[in-house]
PDB file of C-alpha atoms in Angstrom:
ATOM      1  CA  MET A   1     -25.216   0.310   6.163  1.00 74.00           C
ATOM      2  CA  GLU A   2     -28.957   0.200   6.813  1.00 78.00           C
ATOM      3  CA  ALA A   3     -30.020   0.322   3.152  1.00 80.00           C
ATOM      4  CA  MET A   4     -27.615  -2.349   1.886  1.00 77.00           C
ATOM      5  CA  ASN A   5     -27.223  -4.382   5.079  1.00 78.00           C
ATOM      6  CA  GLN A   6     -23.439  -4.177   4.710  1.00 77.00           C
ATOM      7  CA  THR A   7     -21.103  -3.623   7.627  1.00 79.00           C
ATOM      8  CA  GLY A   8     -17.852  -2.997   5.737  1.00 87.00           C
ATOM      9  CA  GLY A   9     -16.268   0.197   4.544  1.00 90.00           C
ATOM     10  CA  CYS A  10     -14.379   1.677   1.621  1.00 91.00           C
ATOM     11  CA  THR A  11     -12.267   4.622   0.607  1.00 93.00           C
ATOM     12  CA  ALA A  12     -13.593   7.171  -1.894  1.00 95.00           C
ATOM     13  CA  LEU A  13     -12.050   9.154  -4.759  1.00 97.00           C
ATOM     14  CA  ALA A  14     -14.331  11.323  -6.901  1.00 97.00           C
ATOM     15  CA  ALA A  15     -13.820  13.693  -9.844  1.00 97.00           C
ATOM     16  CA  LEU A  16     -16.248  16.323 -11.096  1.00 97.00           C
ATOM     17  CA  TYR A  17     -15.843  18.615 -14.118  1.00 95.00           C
ATOM     18  CA  PHE A  18     -18.002  21.721 -13.737  1.00 95.00           C
ATOM     19  CA  GLN A  19     -17.890  25.075 -15.526  1.00 94.00           C
ATOM     20  CA  GLY A  20     -14.332  24.771 -16.730  1.00 93.00           C
ATOM     21  CA  LYS A  21     -12.867  23.398 -13.509  1.00 95.00           C
ATOM     22  CA  LEU A  22     -11.971  19.891 -12.379  1.00 97.00           C
ATOM     23  CA  TYR A  23     -12.711  19.070  -8.740  1.00 98.00           C
ATOM     24  CA  VAL A  24     -11.106  15.977  -7.212  1.00 98.00           C
ATOM     25  CA  ALA A  25     -12.217  14.844  -3.742  1.00 98.00           C
ATOM     26  CA  ASN A  26     -10.347  12.156  -1.843  1.00 97.00           C
ATOM     27  CA  ALA A  27     -11.092  10.331   1.410  1.00 96.00           C
ATOM     28  CA  GLY A  28      -8.702   7.412   1.710  1.00 93.00           C
ATOM     29  CA  ASP A  29      -5.533   6.085   0.105  1.00 93.00           C
ATOM     30  CA  SER A  30      -6.442   6.135  -3.581  1.00 95.00           C
ATOM     31  CA  ARG A  31      -4.768   8.778  -5.749  1.00 97.00           C
ATOM     32  CA  ALA A  32      -5.484  11.006  -8.731  1.00 98.00           C
ATOM     33  CA  ILE A  33      -2.922  12.734 -10.938  1.00 98.00           C
ATOM     34  CA  LEU A  34      -3.095  14.783 -14.120  1.00 97.00           C
ATOM     35  CA  VAL A  35      -0.603  13.711 -16.756  1.00 97.00           C
ATOM     36  CA  LEU A  36      -0.071  16.733 -18.998  1.00 95.00           C
ATOM     37  CA  LYS A  37       2.332  17.170 -21.884  1.00 90.00           C
ATOM     38  CA  ASP A  38       5.000  18.936 -19.843  1.00 87.00           C
ATOM     39  CA  ASN A  39       4.313  18.014 -16.227  1.00 93.00           C
ATOM     40  CA  VAL A  40       2.412  15.915 -13.703  1.00 96.00           C
ATOM     41  CA  VAL A  41      -0.106  17.562 -11.368  1.00 96.00           C
ATOM     42  CA  PRO A  42      -1.017  15.654  -8.167  1.00 97.00           C
ATOM     43  CA  MET A  43      -4.760  16.067  -7.538  1.00 97.00           C
ATOM     44  CA  SER A  44      -4.978  14.228  -4.218  1.00 96.00           C
ATOM     45  CA  SER A  45      -2.973  13.107  -1.216  1.00 92.00           C
ATOM     46  CA  GLU A  46      -3.328   9.851   0.700  1.00 93.00           C
ATOM     47  CA  PHE A  47      -4.879   9.744   4.168  1.00 95.00           C
ATOM     48  CA  THR A  48      -3.247   7.093   6.326  1.00 94.00           C
ATOM     49  CA  PRO A  49      -2.633   6.743  10.080  1.00 95.00           C
ATOM     50  CA  GLU A  50       0.882   8.068   9.397  1.00 93.00           C
ATOM     51  CA  THR A  51      -0.114  11.168   7.424  1.00 93.00           C
ATOM     52  CA  GLU A  52      -2.926  12.002   9.863  1.00 96.00           C
ATOM     53  CA  ARG A  53      -1.131  11.115  13.075  1.00 96.00           C
ATOM     54  CA  GLN A  54      -1.627  14.551  14.658  1.00 97.00           C
ATOM     55  CA  ARG A  55      -5.374  14.719  13.935  1.00 97.00           C
ATOM     56  CA  ILE A  56      -5.888  11.221  15.328  1.00 97.00           C
ATOM     57  CA  GLN A  57      -3.774  11.864  18.426  1.00 97.00           C
ATOM     58  CA  HIS A  58      -5.559  15.166  19.076  1.00 98.00           C
ATOM     59  CA  LEU A  59      -8.916  13.394  18.984  1.00 97.00           C
ATOM     60  CA  ALA A  60      -7.646  10.895  21.545  1.00 97.00           C
ATOM     61  CA  PHE A  61      -6.400  13.807  23.698  1.00 97.00           C
ATOM     62  CA  LEU A  62      -9.837  15.464  23.588  1.00 97.00           C
ATOM     63  CA  PHE A  63     -11.762  12.226  24.155  1.00 97.00           C
ATOM     64  CA  PRO A  64      -9.480   9.789  26.042  1.00 96.00           C
ATOM     65  CA  LYS A  65     -12.389   7.434  26.732  1.00 96.00           C
ATOM     66  CA  LEU A  66     -12.280   6.437  23.043  1.00 96.00           C
ATOM     67  CA  LEU A  67      -9.135   4.424  23.857  1.00 96.00           C
ATOM     68  CA  ASP A  68     -10.843   2.621  26.756  1.00 94.00           C
ATOM     69  CA  GLY A  69      -7.553   2.401  28.629  1.00 93.00           C
ATOM     70  CA  GLU A  70      -6.198  -0.111  26.090  1.00 94.00           C
ATOM     71  CA  PHE A  71      -4.075   2.197  23.896  1.00 96.00           C
ATOM     72  CA  THR A  72      -1.665   5.079  24.328  1.00 96.00           C
ATOM     73  CA  ARG A  73      -2.013   8.108  22.067  1.00 96.00           C
ATOM     74  CA  PHE A  74       1.767   8.690  22.080  1.00 97.00           C
ATOM     75  CA  GLU A  75       3.890   7.493  19.168  1.00 95.00           C
ATOM     76  CA  PHE A  76       7.279   5.887  19.781  1.00 94.00           C
ATOM     77  CA  PRO A  77       9.937   4.801  17.244  1.00 92.00           C
ATOM     78  CA  ARG A  78       9.559   1.220  18.514  1.00 91.00           C
ATOM     79  CA  ARG A  79       7.322  -0.844  20.796  1.00 92.00           C
ATOM     80  CA  LEU A  80       8.317  -0.231  24.376  1.00 94.00           C
ATOM     81  CA  LYS A  81       9.062  -2.998  26.855  1.00 94.00           C
ATOM     82  CA  GLY A  82       8.970  -3.256  30.624  1.00 93.00           C
ATOM     83  CA  ASP A  83      12.689  -2.533  30.836  1.00 94.00           C
ATOM     84  CA  ASP A  84      12.064   0.895  29.274  1.00 95.00           C
ATOM     85  CA  VAL A  85      10.063   2.190  32.272  1.00 96.00           C
ATOM     86  CA  GLY A  86      11.988   5.071  33.821  1.00 96.00           C
ATOM     87  CA  GLN A  87      14.166   5.535  30.733  1.00 96.00           C
ATOM     88  CA  LYS A  88      14.082   8.555  28.412  1.00 96.00           C
ATOM     89  CA  VAL A  89      12.897   7.728  24.904  1.00 96.00           C
ATOM     90  CA  LEU A  90      11.814   9.596  21.784  1.00 96.00           C
ATOM     91  CA  TYR A  91       8.085  10.213  21.394  1.00 96.00           C
ATOM     92  CA  ARG A  92       5.543  12.339  19.503  1.00 95.00           C
ATOM     93  CA  ASP A  93       2.206  13.797  20.571  1.00 97.00           C
ATOM     94  CA  TYR A  94      -0.522  15.621  18.638  1.00 96.00           C
ATOM     95  CA  PHE A  95       1.086  19.085  18.949  1.00 96.00           C
ATOM     96  CA  MET A  96       4.534  17.897  17.779  1.00 96.00           C
ATOM     97  CA  GLU A  97       5.837  17.869  14.208  1.00 94.00           C
ATOM     98  CA  GLY A  98       9.158  16.358  15.263  1.00 94.00           C
ATOM     99  CA  TRP A  99      10.307  14.106  18.079  1.00 96.00           C
ATOM    100  CA  GLY A 100      10.896  14.945  21.734  1.00 97.00           C
ATOM    101  CA  TYR A 101      11.978  13.043  24.853  1.00 97.00           C
ATOM    102  CA  LYS A 102       9.851  11.708  27.661  1.00 96.00           C
ATOM    103  CA  THR A 103      10.431   9.435  30.640  1.00 97.00           C
ATOM    104  CA  VAL A 104       8.626   6.150  30.063  1.00 96.00           C
ATOM    105  CA  GLU A 105       5.750   5.383  32.409  1.00 95.00           C
ATOM    106  CA  LYS A 106       3.903   2.112  32.765  1.00 95.00           C
ATOM    107  CA  ALA A 107       0.937   3.520  30.787  1.00 95.00           C
ATOM    108  CA  ASP A 108       3.270   4.061  27.810  1.00 95.00           C
ATOM    109  CA  LEU A 109       3.647   0.296  27.420  1.00 96.00           C
ATOM    110  CA  LYS A 110       0.119   0.057  25.984  1.00 95.00           C
ATOM    111  CA  TYR A 111      -0.294  -0.491  22.259  1.00 94.00           C
ATOM    112  CA  PRO A 112       0.115   2.817  20.332  1.00 95.00           C
ATOM    113  CA  LEU A 113      -2.917   4.449  18.729  1.00 95.00           C
ATOM    114  CA  VAL A 114      -0.872   4.835  15.536  1.00 95.00           C
ATOM    115  CA  HIS A 115       1.786   2.201  14.968  1.00 91.00           C
ATOM    116  CA  GLY A 116       4.012   1.139  12.081  1.00 88.00           C
ATOM    117  CA  HIS A 117       5.339   2.849   8.988  1.00 87.00           C
ATOM    118  CA  GLY A 118       4.440   2.876   5.307  1.00 84.00           C
ATOM    119  CA  LYS A 119       2.099   0.066   4.282  1.00 83.00           C
ATOM    120  CA  GLN A 120       2.441  -1.411   7.782  1.00 87.00           C
ATOM    121  CA  ALA A 121       1.014   1.660   9.558  1.00 91.00           C
ATOM    122  CA  ARG A 122      -2.234   0.892  11.390  1.00 93.00           C
ATOM    123  CA  LEU A 123      -4.911   2.843  13.217  1.00 95.00           C
ATOM    124  CA  LEU A 124      -5.724   1.085  16.489  1.00 95.00           C
ATOM    125  CA  GLY A 125      -3.869  -1.910  15.103  1.00 92.00           C
ATOM    126  CA  THR A 126      -6.753  -2.407  12.678  1.00 93.00           C
ATOM    127  CA  LEU A 127      -7.056  -0.082   9.668  1.00 92.00           C
ATOM    128  CA  ALA A 128      -4.422   1.104   7.171  1.00 92.00           C
ATOM    129  CA  VAL A 129      -6.457   4.206   6.237  1.00 93.00           C
ATOM    130  CA  SER A 130      -7.695   7.153   8.302  1.00 95.00           C
ATOM    131  CA  ARG A 131     -10.494   8.431   6.042  1.00 95.00           C
ATOM    132  CA  GLY A 132     -13.250   6.551   4.268  1.00 94.00           C
ATOM    133  CA  LEU A 133     -16.911   5.597   4.256  1.00 92.00           C
ATOM    134  CA  GLY A 134     -18.720   2.998   6.340  1.00 89.00           C
ATOM    135  CA  ASP A 135     -17.134   0.752   8.990  1.00 91.00           C
ATOM    136  CA  HIS A 136     -19.782   1.946  11.470  1.00 89.00           C
ATOM    137  CA  GLN A 137     -19.632  -1.290  13.455  1.00 88.00           C
ATOM    138  CA  LEU A 138     -15.902  -1.987  13.193  1.00 91.00           C
ATOM    139  CA  LYS A 139     -14.237  -2.629  16.536  1.00 93.00           C
ATOM    140  CA  VAL A 140     -10.711  -3.484  17.580  1.00 93.00           C
ATOM    141  CA  ILE A 141     -10.507  -7.263  17.823  1.00 90.00           C
ATOM    142  CA  ASP A 142     -11.456  -8.692  21.244  1.00 89.00           C
ATOM    143  CA  THR A 143     -12.458  -5.239  22.570  1.00 91.00           C
ATOM    144  CA  ASN A 144     -15.390  -2.822  22.534  1.00 92.00           C
ATOM    145  CA  ILE A 145     -13.240   0.001  21.152  1.00 94.00           C
ATOM    146  CA  GLU A 146     -14.873   1.550  18.090  1.00 94.00           C
ATOM    147  CA  VAL A 147     -12.682   2.563  15.148  1.00 94.00           C
ATOM    148  CA  LYS A 148     -15.270   4.820  13.482  1.00 94.00           C
ATOM    149  CA  PRO A 149     -14.706   7.930  15.658  1.00 95.00           C
ATOM    150  CA  PHE A 150     -11.145   8.158  14.286  1.00 96.00           C
ATOM    151  CA  LEU A 151     -12.157   7.394  10.684  1.00 95.00           C
ATOM    152  CA  SER A 152     -13.127  10.651   8.979  1.00 95.00           C
ATOM    153  CA  CYS A 153     -15.437  10.675   5.954  1.00 94.00           C
ATOM    154  CA  ILE A 154     -14.550  14.286   5.052  1.00 95.00           C
ATOM    155  CA  PRO A 155     -12.592  14.494   1.785  1.00 96.00           C
ATOM    156  CA  LYS A 156      -9.930  16.948   0.776  1.00 96.00           C
ATOM    157  CA  VAL A 157     -10.861  18.695  -2.480  1.00 97.00           C
ATOM    158  CA  ASN A 158      -8.329  19.975  -5.027  1.00 97.00           C
ATOM    159  CA  VAL A 159      -9.292  22.174  -7.978  1.00 98.00           C
ATOM    160  CA  PHE A 160      -7.719  22.426 -11.441  1.00 97.00           C
ATOM    161  CA  ASP A 161      -8.741  25.404 -13.594  1.00 96.00           C
ATOM    162  CA  PHE A 162      -8.722  24.475 -17.286  1.00 94.00           C
ATOM    163  CA  ALA A 163      -8.669  28.164 -18.284  1.00 93.00           C
ATOM    164  CA  LEU A 164      -5.141  28.491 -16.912  1.00 92.00           C
ATOM    165  CA  HIS A 165      -3.740  25.634 -19.002  1.00 91.00           C
ATOM    166  CA  ASP A 166      -3.457  24.683 -22.656  1.00 90.00           C
ATOM    167  CA  ILE A 167      -4.954  21.195 -22.610  1.00 91.00           C
ATOM    168  CA  LYS A 168      -3.510  18.863 -25.255  1.00 92.00           C
ATOM    169  CA  GLU A 169      -5.016  15.792 -26.916  1.00 91.00           C
ATOM    170  CA  ASP A 170      -3.031  13.305 -24.829  1.00 93.00           C
ATOM    171  CA  ASP A 171      -3.583  15.009 -21.452  1.00 95.00           C
ATOM    172  CA  VAL A 172      -5.407  12.680 -19.054  1.00 96.00           C
ATOM    173  CA  LEU A 173      -6.648  12.251 -15.505  1.00 98.00           C
ATOM    174  CA  ILE A 174      -5.451   9.027 -13.845  1.00 98.00           C
ATOM    175  CA  MET A 175      -7.528   7.771 -10.918  1.00 98.00           C
ATOM    176  CA  ALA A 176      -6.369   4.577  -9.239  1.00 97.00           C
ATOM    177  CA  THR A 177      -6.460   2.625  -6.001  1.00 95.00           C
ATOM    178  CA  ASP A 178      -3.355   2.112  -3.889  1.00 93.00           C
ATOM    179  CA  GLY A 179      -2.616  -1.170  -5.639  1.00 92.00           C
ATOM    180  CA  LEU A 180      -1.150   0.836  -8.533  1.00 95.00           C
ATOM    181  CA  TRP A 181       0.698   3.434  -6.459  1.00 95.00           C
ATOM    182  CA  ASP A 182       2.253   0.825  -4.165  1.00 92.00           C
ATOM    183  CA  VAL A 183       4.558  -0.226  -6.979  1.00 91.00           C
ATOM    184  CA  LEU A 184       4.576   2.698  -9.444  1.00 93.00           C
ATOM    185  CA  CYS A 185       5.358   6.335  -8.664  1.00 94.00           C
ATOM    186  CA  ASN A 186       3.759   9.313 -10.406  1.00 96.00           C
ATOM    187  CA  SER A 187       6.630   9.768 -12.855  1.00 95.00           C
ATOM    188  CA  GLU A 188       6.632   6.076 -13.853  1.00 95.00           C
ATOM    189  CA  VAL A 189       2.893   6.181 -14.533  1.00 96.00           C
ATOM    190  CA  ALA A 190       3.293   9.417 -16.513  1.00 96.00           C
ATOM    191  CA  GLN A 191       6.039   7.873 -18.628  1.00 96.00           C
ATOM    192  CA  MET A 192       3.826   4.886 -19.452  1.00 95.00           C
ATOM    193  CA  VAL A 193       0.890   7.164 -20.263  1.00 96.00           C
ATOM    194  CA  ARG A 194       2.819   9.395 -22.671  1.00 95.00           C
ATOM    195  CA  SER A 195       4.539   6.489 -24.395  1.00 95.00           C
ATOM    196  CA  PHE A 196       1.355   4.434 -24.846  1.00 95.00           C
ATOM    197  CA  LEU A 197      -0.795   7.298 -26.138  1.00 94.00           C
ATOM    198  CA  ALA A 198       1.899   8.453 -28.563  1.00 93.00           C
ATOM    199  CA  GLU A 199       2.080   4.950 -30.061  1.00 93.00           C
ATOM    200  CA  ASN A 200      -1.711   4.427 -30.255  1.00 92.00           C
ATOM    201  CA  ARG A 201      -3.113   7.690 -31.644  1.00 88.00           C
ATOM    202  CA  THR A 202      -5.671   6.066 -33.953  1.00 89.00           C
ATOM    203  CA  ASP A 203      -7.091   3.475 -31.542  1.00 90.00           C
ATOM    204  CA  PRO A 204     -10.579   4.638 -30.428  1.00 90.00           C
ATOM    205  CA  GLN A 205     -10.239   2.468 -27.292  1.00 93.00           C
ATOM    206  CA  ARG A 206      -6.777   3.689 -26.391  1.00 94.00           C
ATOM    207  CA  PHE A 207      -7.709   5.206 -23.034  1.00 96.00           C
ATOM    208  CA  SER A 208      -9.377   2.057 -21.715  1.00 96.00           C
ATOM    209  CA  GLU A 209      -6.540  -0.028 -23.152  1.00 96.00           C
ATOM    210  CA  LEU A 210      -4.055   2.187 -21.338  1.00 97.00           C
ATOM    211  CA  ALA A 211      -5.923   1.573 -18.079  1.00 97.00           C
ATOM    212  CA  LYS A 212      -5.598  -2.169 -18.658  1.00 96.00           C
ATOM    213  CA  CYS A 213      -1.872  -1.797 -19.343  1.00 95.00           C
ATOM    214  CA  LEU A 214      -1.365   0.065 -16.074  1.00 96.00           C
ATOM    215  CA  VAL A 215      -3.221  -2.651 -14.154  1.00 95.00           C
ATOM    216  CA  CYS A 216      -1.167  -5.386 -15.831  1.00 92.00           C
ATOM    217  CA  ARG A 217       2.077  -3.532 -15.129  1.00 92.00           C
ATOM    218  CA  ALA A 218       1.264  -3.283 -11.412  1.00 91.00           C
ATOM    219  CA  ARG A 219       0.050  -6.889 -11.254  1.00 92.00           C
ATOM    220  CA  GLY A 220       3.240  -8.178 -12.867  1.00 89.00           C
ATOM    221  CA  MET A 221       3.862 -11.755 -13.974  1.00 87.00           C
ATOM    222  CA  LYS A 222       3.483 -14.945 -11.987  1.00 85.00           C
ATOM    223  CA  ARG A 223       6.808 -16.602 -11.277  1.00 85.00           C
ATOM    224  CA  GLY A 224       6.431 -19.732  -9.222  1.00 82.00           C
ATOM    225  CA  HIS A 225       4.231 -18.843  -6.259  1.00 82.00           C
ATOM    226  CA  GLN A 226       4.798 -15.070  -6.522  1.00 84.00           C
ATOM    227  CA  TRP A 227       3.726 -12.223  -8.783  1.00 87.00           C
ATOM    228  CA  MET A 228       6.767 -10.173  -9.811  1.00 87.00           C
ATOM    229  CA  LEU A 229       7.399  -6.916 -11.666  1.00 86.00           C
ATOM    230  CA  ASP A 230       9.726  -6.628 -14.639  1.00 81.00           C
ATOM    231  CA  ASP A 231      12.561  -5.450 -12.377  1.00 72.00           C
ATOM    232  CA  SER A 232      12.204  -8.560 -10.174  1.00 77.00           C
ATOM    233  CA  HIS A 233      10.541  -6.646  -7.346  1.00 84.00           C
ATOM    234  CA  GLU A 234       7.332  -7.965  -5.820  1.00 86.00           C
ATOM    235  CA  ALA A 235       4.203  -6.929  -7.712  1.00 88.00           C
ATOM    236  CA  SER A 236       1.217  -5.298  -6.036  1.00 86.00           C
ATOM    237  CA  TYR A 237      -0.835  -7.613  -3.835  1.00 84.00           C
ATOM    238  CA  ASP A 238      -3.609  -5.068  -3.283  1.00 85.00           C
ATOM    239  CA  ASP A 239      -6.694  -4.218  -5.298  1.00 90.00           C
ATOM    240  CA  ILE A 240      -5.717  -2.501  -8.577  1.00 94.00           C
ATOM    241  CA  SER A 241      -8.433  -0.346 -10.144  1.00 96.00           C
ATOM    242  CA  VAL A 242      -7.529   2.297 -12.741  1.00 97.00           C
ATOM    243  CA  PHE A 243      -9.423   4.960 -14.685  1.00 97.00           C
ATOM    244  CA  VAL A 244      -7.846   6.913 -17.552  1.00 97.00           C
ATOM    245  CA  ILE A 245      -9.989   9.937 -18.437  1.00 96.00           C
ATOM    246  CA  PRO A 246      -9.100  12.225 -21.378  1.00 95.00           C
ATOM    247  CA  LEU A 247      -9.229  15.943 -20.631  1.00 94.00           C
ATOM    248  CA  HIS A 248      -9.154  17.289 -24.180  1.00 85.00           C
ATOM    249  CA  ASN A 249     -12.390  18.458 -25.806  1.00 77.00           C
ATOM    250  CA  LYS A 250     -12.067  18.253 -29.592  1.00 61.00           C
ATOM    251  CA  GLU A 251     -15.224  20.286 -30.081  1.00 64.00           C
ATOM    252  CA  GLU A 252     -13.518  23.324 -28.548  1.00 61.00           C
ATOM    253  CA  ASP A 253     -10.657  23.306 -31.088  1.00 54.00           C
TER     254      ASP A 253
END
């Protein structure tokens, strides 16, 4: 922030090949998968307010002042209303995997620390991710509540040992932002990868061309005022960045 005079933030997904092993580190909602001849190996998992609910709630339990009296750390299936006070409703706290019951108090009517589901899930009603870099000055709108204490920069690292696998010529690492994964699942991406590489064996640019094809597939086609996929579902409206990295080393054959 100080060096570049930028106040924003970003997620981070990094891959390192070192001494026969592939290390993939993720802090955010991008994703990496290995598409091998016979299977797909997930190399990361997304960090969102939903997937990290318990860590976030536990932090609020340890340091309640972070919420400044404006939010409740409890999660409820729906936004509570004044009529709910005194009623028993489902809720979740940091130590709970599943749901339990509690009697609603007036303090429970505050906005939840984690609210929403899927792409609509938000941390402090502000961010859709729970890990990333930057955002040091980000505050909840119209408050002095800082988001950064809940936003972890620590990645989760997964390791793939090449020595335990027979790497083939068309085996690749796919790294992409959530714009791709919002509309395509791992198996759909793998199917596209295998089909494209099998049909373009002699093209020296086939890996970069495959990346472009994946971006175009997620972006869809413009129909009227909307971008649509081939199956008439809405295309991705998020950033779509894709890397296709070959794993095979011809010199080792």
